[in-house]
PDB file of C-alpha atoms in Angstrom:
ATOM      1  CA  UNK A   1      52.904 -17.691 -27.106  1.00 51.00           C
ATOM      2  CA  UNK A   2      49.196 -18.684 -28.017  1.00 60.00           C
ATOM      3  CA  UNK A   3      45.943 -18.164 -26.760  1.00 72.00           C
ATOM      4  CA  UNK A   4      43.690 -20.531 -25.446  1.00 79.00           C
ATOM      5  CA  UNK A   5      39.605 -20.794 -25.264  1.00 90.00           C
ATOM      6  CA  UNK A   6      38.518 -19.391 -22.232  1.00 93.00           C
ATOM      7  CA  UNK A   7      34.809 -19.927 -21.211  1.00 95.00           C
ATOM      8  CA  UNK A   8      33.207 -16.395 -20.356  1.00 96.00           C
ATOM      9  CA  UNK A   9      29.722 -17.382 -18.328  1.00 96.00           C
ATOM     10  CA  UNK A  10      27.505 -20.009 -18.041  1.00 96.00           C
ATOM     11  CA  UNK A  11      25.619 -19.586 -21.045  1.00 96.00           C
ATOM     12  CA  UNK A  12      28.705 -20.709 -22.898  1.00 96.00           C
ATOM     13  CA  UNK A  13      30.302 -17.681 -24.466  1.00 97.00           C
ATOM     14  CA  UNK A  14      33.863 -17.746 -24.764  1.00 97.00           C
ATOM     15  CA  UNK A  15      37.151 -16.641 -26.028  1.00 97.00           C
ATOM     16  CA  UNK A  16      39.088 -18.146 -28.484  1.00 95.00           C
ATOM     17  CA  UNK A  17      41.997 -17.352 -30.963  1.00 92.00           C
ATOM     18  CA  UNK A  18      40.980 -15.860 -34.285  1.00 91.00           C
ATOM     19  CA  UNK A  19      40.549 -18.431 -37.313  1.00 93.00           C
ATOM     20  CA  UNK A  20      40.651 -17.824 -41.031  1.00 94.00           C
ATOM     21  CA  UNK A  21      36.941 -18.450 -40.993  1.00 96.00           C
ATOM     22  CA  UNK A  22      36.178 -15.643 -39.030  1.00 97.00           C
ATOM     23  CA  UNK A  23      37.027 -13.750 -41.794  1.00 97.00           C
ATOM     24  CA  UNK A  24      33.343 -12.964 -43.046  1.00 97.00           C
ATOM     25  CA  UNK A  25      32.152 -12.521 -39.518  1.00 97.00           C
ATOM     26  CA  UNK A  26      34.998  -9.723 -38.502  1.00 97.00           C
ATOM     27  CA  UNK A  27      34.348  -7.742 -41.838  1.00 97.00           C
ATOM     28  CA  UNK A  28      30.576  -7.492 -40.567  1.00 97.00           C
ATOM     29  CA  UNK A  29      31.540  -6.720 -37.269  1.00 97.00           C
ATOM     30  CA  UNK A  30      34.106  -4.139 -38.034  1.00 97.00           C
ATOM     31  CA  UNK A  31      31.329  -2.609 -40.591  1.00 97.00           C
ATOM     32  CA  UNK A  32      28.299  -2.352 -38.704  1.00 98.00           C
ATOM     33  CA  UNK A  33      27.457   1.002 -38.865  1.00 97.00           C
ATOM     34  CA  UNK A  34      27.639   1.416 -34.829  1.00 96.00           C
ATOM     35  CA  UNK A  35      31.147  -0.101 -34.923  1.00 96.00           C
ATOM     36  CA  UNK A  36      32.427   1.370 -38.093  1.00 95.00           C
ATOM     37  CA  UNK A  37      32.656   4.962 -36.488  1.00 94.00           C
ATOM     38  CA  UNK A  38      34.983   4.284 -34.334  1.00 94.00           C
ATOM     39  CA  UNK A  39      37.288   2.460 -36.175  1.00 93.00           C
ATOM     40  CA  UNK A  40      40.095   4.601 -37.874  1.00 92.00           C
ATOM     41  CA  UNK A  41      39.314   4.178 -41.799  1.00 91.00           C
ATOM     42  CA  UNK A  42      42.624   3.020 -42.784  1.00 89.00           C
ATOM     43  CA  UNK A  43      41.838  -0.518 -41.211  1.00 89.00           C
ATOM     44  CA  UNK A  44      38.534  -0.857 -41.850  1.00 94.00           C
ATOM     45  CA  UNK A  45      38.289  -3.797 -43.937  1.00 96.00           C
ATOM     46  CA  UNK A  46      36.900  -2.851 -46.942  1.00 96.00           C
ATOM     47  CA  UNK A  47      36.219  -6.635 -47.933  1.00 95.00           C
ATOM     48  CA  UNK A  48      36.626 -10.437 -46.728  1.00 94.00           C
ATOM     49  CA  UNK A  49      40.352 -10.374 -48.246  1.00 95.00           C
ATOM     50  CA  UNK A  50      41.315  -7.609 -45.596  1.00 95.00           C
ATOM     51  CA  UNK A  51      39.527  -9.089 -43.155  1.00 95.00           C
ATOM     52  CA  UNK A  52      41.502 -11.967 -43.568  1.00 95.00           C
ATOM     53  CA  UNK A  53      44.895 -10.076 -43.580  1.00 93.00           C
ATOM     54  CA  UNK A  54      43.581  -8.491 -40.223  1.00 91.00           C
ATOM     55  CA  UNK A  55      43.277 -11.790 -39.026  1.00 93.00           C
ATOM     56  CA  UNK A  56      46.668 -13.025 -40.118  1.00 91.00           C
ATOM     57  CA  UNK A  57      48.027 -10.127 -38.480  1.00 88.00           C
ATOM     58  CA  UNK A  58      46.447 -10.114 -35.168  1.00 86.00           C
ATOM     59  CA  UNK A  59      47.563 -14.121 -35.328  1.00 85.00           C
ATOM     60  CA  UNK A  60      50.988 -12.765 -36.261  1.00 83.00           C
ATOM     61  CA  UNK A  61      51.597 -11.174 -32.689  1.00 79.00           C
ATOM     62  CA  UNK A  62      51.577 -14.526 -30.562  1.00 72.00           C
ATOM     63  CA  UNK A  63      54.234 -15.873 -32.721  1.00 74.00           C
ATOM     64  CA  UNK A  64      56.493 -12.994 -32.521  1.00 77.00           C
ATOM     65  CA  UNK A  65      55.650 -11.920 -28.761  1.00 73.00           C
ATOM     66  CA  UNK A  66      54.384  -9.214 -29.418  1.00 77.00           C
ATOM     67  CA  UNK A  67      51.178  -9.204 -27.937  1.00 79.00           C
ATOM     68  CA  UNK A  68      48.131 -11.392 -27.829  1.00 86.00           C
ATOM     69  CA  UNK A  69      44.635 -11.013 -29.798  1.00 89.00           C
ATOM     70  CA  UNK A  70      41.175 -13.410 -29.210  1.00 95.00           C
ATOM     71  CA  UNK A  71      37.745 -13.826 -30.728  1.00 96.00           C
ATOM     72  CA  UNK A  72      34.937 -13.080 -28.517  1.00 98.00           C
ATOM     73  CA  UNK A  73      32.367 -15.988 -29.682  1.00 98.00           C
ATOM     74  CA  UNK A  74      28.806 -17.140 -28.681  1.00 98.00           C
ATOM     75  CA  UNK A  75      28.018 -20.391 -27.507  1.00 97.00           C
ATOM     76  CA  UNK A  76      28.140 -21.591 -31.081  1.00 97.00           C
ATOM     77  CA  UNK A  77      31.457 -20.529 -31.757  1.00 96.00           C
ATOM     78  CA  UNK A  78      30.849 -17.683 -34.094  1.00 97.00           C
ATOM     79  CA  UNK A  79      32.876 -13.964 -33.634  1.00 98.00           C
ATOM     80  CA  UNK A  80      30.740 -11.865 -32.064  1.00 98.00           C
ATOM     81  CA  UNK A  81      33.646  -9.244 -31.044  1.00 98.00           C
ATOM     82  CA  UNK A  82      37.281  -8.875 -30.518  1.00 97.00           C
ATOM     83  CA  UNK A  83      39.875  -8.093 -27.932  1.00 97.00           C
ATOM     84  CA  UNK A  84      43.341  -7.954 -27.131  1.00 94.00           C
ATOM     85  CA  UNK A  85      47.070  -6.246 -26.805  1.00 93.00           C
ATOM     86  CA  UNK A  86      47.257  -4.651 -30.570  1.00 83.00           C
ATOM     87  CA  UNK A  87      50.689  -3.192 -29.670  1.00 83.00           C
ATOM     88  CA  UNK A  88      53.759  -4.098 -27.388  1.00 83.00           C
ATOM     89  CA  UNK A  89      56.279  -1.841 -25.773  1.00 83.00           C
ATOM     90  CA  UNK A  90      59.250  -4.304 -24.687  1.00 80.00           C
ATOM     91  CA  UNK A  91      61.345  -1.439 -23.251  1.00 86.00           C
ATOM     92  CA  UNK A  92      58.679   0.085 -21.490  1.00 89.00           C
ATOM     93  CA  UNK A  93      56.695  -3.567 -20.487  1.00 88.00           C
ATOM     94  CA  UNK A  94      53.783  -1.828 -21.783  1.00 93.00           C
ATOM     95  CA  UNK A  95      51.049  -2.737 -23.853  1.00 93.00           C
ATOM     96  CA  UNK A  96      48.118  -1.505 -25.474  1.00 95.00           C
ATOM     97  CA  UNK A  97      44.304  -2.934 -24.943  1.00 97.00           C
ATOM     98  CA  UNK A  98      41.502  -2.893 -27.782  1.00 95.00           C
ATOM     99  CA  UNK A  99      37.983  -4.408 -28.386  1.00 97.00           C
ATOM    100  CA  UNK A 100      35.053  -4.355 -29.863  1.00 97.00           C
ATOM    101  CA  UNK A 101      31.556  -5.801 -29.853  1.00 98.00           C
ATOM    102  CA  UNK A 102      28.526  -6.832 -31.879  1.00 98.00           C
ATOM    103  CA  UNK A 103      25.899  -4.520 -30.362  1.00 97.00           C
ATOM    104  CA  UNK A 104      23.571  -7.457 -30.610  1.00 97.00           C
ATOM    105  CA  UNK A 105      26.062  -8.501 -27.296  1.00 97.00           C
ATOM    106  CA  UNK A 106      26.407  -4.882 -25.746  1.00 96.00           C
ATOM    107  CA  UNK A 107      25.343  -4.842 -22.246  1.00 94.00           C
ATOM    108  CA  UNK A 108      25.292  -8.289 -21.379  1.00 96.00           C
ATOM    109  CA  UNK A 109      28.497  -8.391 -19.758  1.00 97.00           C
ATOM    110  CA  UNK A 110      30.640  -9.834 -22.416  1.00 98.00           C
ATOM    111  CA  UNK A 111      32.994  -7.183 -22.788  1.00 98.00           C
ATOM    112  CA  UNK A 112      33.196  -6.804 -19.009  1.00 98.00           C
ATOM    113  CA  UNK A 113      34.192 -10.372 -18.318  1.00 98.00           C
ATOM    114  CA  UNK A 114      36.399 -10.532 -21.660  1.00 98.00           C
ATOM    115  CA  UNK A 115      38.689  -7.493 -20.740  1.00 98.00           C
ATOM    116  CA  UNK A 116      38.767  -8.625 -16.882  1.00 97.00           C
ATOM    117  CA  UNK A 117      40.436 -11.843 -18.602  1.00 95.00           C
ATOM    118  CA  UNK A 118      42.494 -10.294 -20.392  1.00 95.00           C
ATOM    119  CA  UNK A 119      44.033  -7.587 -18.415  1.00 96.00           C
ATOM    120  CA  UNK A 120      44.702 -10.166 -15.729  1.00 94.00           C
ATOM    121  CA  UNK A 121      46.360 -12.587 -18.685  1.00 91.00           C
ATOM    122  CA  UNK A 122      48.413  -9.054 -19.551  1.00 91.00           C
ATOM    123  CA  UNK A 123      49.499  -8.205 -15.791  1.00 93.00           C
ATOM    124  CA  UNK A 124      49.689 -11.528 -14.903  1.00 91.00           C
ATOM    125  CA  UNK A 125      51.174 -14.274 -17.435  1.00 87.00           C
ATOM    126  CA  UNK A 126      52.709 -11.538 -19.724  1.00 85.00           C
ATOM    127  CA  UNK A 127      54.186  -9.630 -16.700  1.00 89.00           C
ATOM    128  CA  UNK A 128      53.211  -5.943 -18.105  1.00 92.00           C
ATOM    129  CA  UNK A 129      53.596  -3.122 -15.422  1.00 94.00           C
ATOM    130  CA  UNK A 130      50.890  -1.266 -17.951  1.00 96.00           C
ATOM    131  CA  UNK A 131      47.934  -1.728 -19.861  1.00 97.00           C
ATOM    132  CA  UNK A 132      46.735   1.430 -21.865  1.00 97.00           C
ATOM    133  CA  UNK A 133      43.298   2.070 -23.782  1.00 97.00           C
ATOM    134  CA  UNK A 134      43.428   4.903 -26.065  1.00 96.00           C
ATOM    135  CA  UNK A 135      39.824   5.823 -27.226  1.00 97.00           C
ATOM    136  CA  UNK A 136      38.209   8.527 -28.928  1.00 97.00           C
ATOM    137  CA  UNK A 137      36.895  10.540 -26.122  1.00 97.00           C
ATOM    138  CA  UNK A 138      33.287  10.435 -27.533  1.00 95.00           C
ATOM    139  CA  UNK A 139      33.257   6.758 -27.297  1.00 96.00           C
ATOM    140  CA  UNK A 140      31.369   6.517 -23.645  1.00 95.00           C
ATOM    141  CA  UNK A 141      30.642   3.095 -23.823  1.00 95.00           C
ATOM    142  CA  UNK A 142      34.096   2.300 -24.241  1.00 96.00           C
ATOM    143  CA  UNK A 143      35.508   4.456 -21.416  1.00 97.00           C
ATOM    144  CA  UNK A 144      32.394   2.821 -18.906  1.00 97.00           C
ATOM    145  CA  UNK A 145      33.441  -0.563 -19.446  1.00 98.00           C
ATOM    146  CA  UNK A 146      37.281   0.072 -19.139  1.00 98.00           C
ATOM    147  CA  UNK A 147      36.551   1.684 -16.137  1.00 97.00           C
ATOM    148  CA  UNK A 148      34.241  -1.418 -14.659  1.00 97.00           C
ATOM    149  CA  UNK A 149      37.308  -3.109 -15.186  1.00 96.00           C
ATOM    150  CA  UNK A 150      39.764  -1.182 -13.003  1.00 96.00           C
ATOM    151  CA  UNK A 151      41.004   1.021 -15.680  1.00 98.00           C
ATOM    152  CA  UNK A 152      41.487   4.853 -14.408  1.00 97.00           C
ATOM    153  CA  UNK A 153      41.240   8.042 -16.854  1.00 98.00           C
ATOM    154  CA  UNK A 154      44.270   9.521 -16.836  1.00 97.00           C
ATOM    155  CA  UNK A 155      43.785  12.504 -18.774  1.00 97.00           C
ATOM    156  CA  UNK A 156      42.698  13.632 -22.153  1.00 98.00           C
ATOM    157  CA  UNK A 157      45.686  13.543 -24.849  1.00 97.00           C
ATOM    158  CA  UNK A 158      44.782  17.124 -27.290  1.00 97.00           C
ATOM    159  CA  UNK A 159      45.079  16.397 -30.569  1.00 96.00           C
ATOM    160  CA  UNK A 160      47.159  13.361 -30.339  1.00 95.00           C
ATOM    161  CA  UNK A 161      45.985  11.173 -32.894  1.00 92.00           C
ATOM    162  CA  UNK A 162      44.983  11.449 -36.893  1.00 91.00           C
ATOM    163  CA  UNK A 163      41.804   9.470 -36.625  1.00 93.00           C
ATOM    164  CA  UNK A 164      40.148   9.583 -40.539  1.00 90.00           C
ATOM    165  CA  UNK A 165      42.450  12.569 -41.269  1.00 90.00           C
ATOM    166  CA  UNK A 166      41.749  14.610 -38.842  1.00 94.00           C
ATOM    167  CA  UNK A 167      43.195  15.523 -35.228  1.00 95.00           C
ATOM    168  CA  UNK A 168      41.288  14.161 -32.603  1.00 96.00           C
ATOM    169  CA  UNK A 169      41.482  14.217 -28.718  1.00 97.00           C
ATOM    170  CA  UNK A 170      41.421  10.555 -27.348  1.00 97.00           C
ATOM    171  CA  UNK A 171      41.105   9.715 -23.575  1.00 98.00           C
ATOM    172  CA  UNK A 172      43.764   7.666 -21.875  1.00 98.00           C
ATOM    173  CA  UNK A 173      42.741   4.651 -19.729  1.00 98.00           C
ATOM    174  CA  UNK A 174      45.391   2.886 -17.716  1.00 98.00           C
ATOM    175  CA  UNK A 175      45.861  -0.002 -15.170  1.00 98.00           C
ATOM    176  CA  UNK A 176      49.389  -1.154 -13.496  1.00 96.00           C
ATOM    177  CA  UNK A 177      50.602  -4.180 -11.759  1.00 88.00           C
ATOM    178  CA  UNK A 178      50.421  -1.762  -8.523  1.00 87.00           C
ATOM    179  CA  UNK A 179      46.370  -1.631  -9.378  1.00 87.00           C
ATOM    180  CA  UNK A 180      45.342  -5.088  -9.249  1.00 77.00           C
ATOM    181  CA  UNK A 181      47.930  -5.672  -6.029  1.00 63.00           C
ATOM    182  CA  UNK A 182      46.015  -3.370  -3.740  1.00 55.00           C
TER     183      UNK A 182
END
C-alpha cells in the first residue's frame, strides 16, 4: 500500500508521502516549542538522524500494511505537518489517527481538510470499522478539530497513559463506518 499526493485547497497545499528530505523540516516541526509539549519525549527527535529514522518508520507501515502516514506540505512542497494511522489493530479493524501542525498553518483549515481525507481513506479504502484519537486531554485544539471532522468524545481514559513519565488522563475521540453512513 502507498500513499499518493492529494491536493488540499486551491492555494495548492497538499499531501504527500514523507521523503528522506523532510528530515530537517520534521525535526523543526516536532521541536517547536508549541508542538514539542505534546509530543511524548521518548520520540521527540532529538536531532536530524532521528528524524530520519521517524521517517523511515512511518514509511515502514505502507509496506507492511500496517497503516498509512503523509506529509502535510505547502504549495512549495515543504512539510509543514503530519498525519496519519500510527498504529493498526488487524483483529479489531481498528486504527489509530495522529497529526500535527506548524502553527504558522493553524487555523487555516489544513488540518481540517487533511484529517477529513484521511479518515475517509481509513473507513473507506482501508475498510476500518474504527478510527481512534488518543490526546492529552489539555490539548483543545486537537480535540476541536477532531471533532469538526466527525470524531465524537467518548470519554476520558484516567490515568491511561505514561506521557514523559508520568500518568496522564487522555481523551478518546472515535469515528465508525456506521458514522460516516448516516
Amino acid at each position: 500500500m502507498t500513499v499518493g499526493k492529494h491536493i488540499l485547497n486551491k492555494q495548492g497545499f497538499h499531501l504527500r508521502a514523507f521523503n528522506i528530505t523532510d528530515s530537517e523540516a520534521l525535526f523543526e516541526l516536532l521541536n517547536h516549542p508549541e508542538i514539542s509539549p505534546y509530543v511524548p519525549i521518548e520520540i521527540l527527535p532529538k536531532n536530524v538522524f532521528d528524524s530520519i529514522r521517524h521517517i523511515q518508520k512511518r514509511k515502514q507501515l505502507y509496506s507492511r500494511n500496517e497503516g498509512a502516514y503523509w506529509a502535510i506540505c505547502d504549495p512549495h512542497g515543504s512539510l509543514i505537518g503530519t498525519a496519519g494511522f500510527d498504529s493498526w489493530s488487524s483483529i479489531n479493524n481498528r486504527y489509530e489517527i495522529a497529526f500535527e501542525l506548524h502553527p504558522r498553518f493553524q487555523g487555516q483549515g489544513l488540518m481540517t481538510l487533511s484529517l477529513k481525507y484521511i479518515t475517509e481513506f481509513g473507513l473507506k479504502t482501508l475498510k476500518a470499522t474504527r478510527i481512534q484519537a488518543l490526546t492529552l486531554t489539555h490539548n483543545h485544539p486537537s480535540m476541536r478539530v477532531l471533532t469538526r471532522v466527525g470524531f465524537q468524545k467518548e470519554g476520558v481514559l484516567r490515568k491511561y497513559r505514561m506521557f514523559n513519565g508520568k500518568p496522564t488522563d487522555i481523551a478518546m475521540f472515535s469515528i465508525t463506518q456506521n458514522d460516516i453512513q448516516q
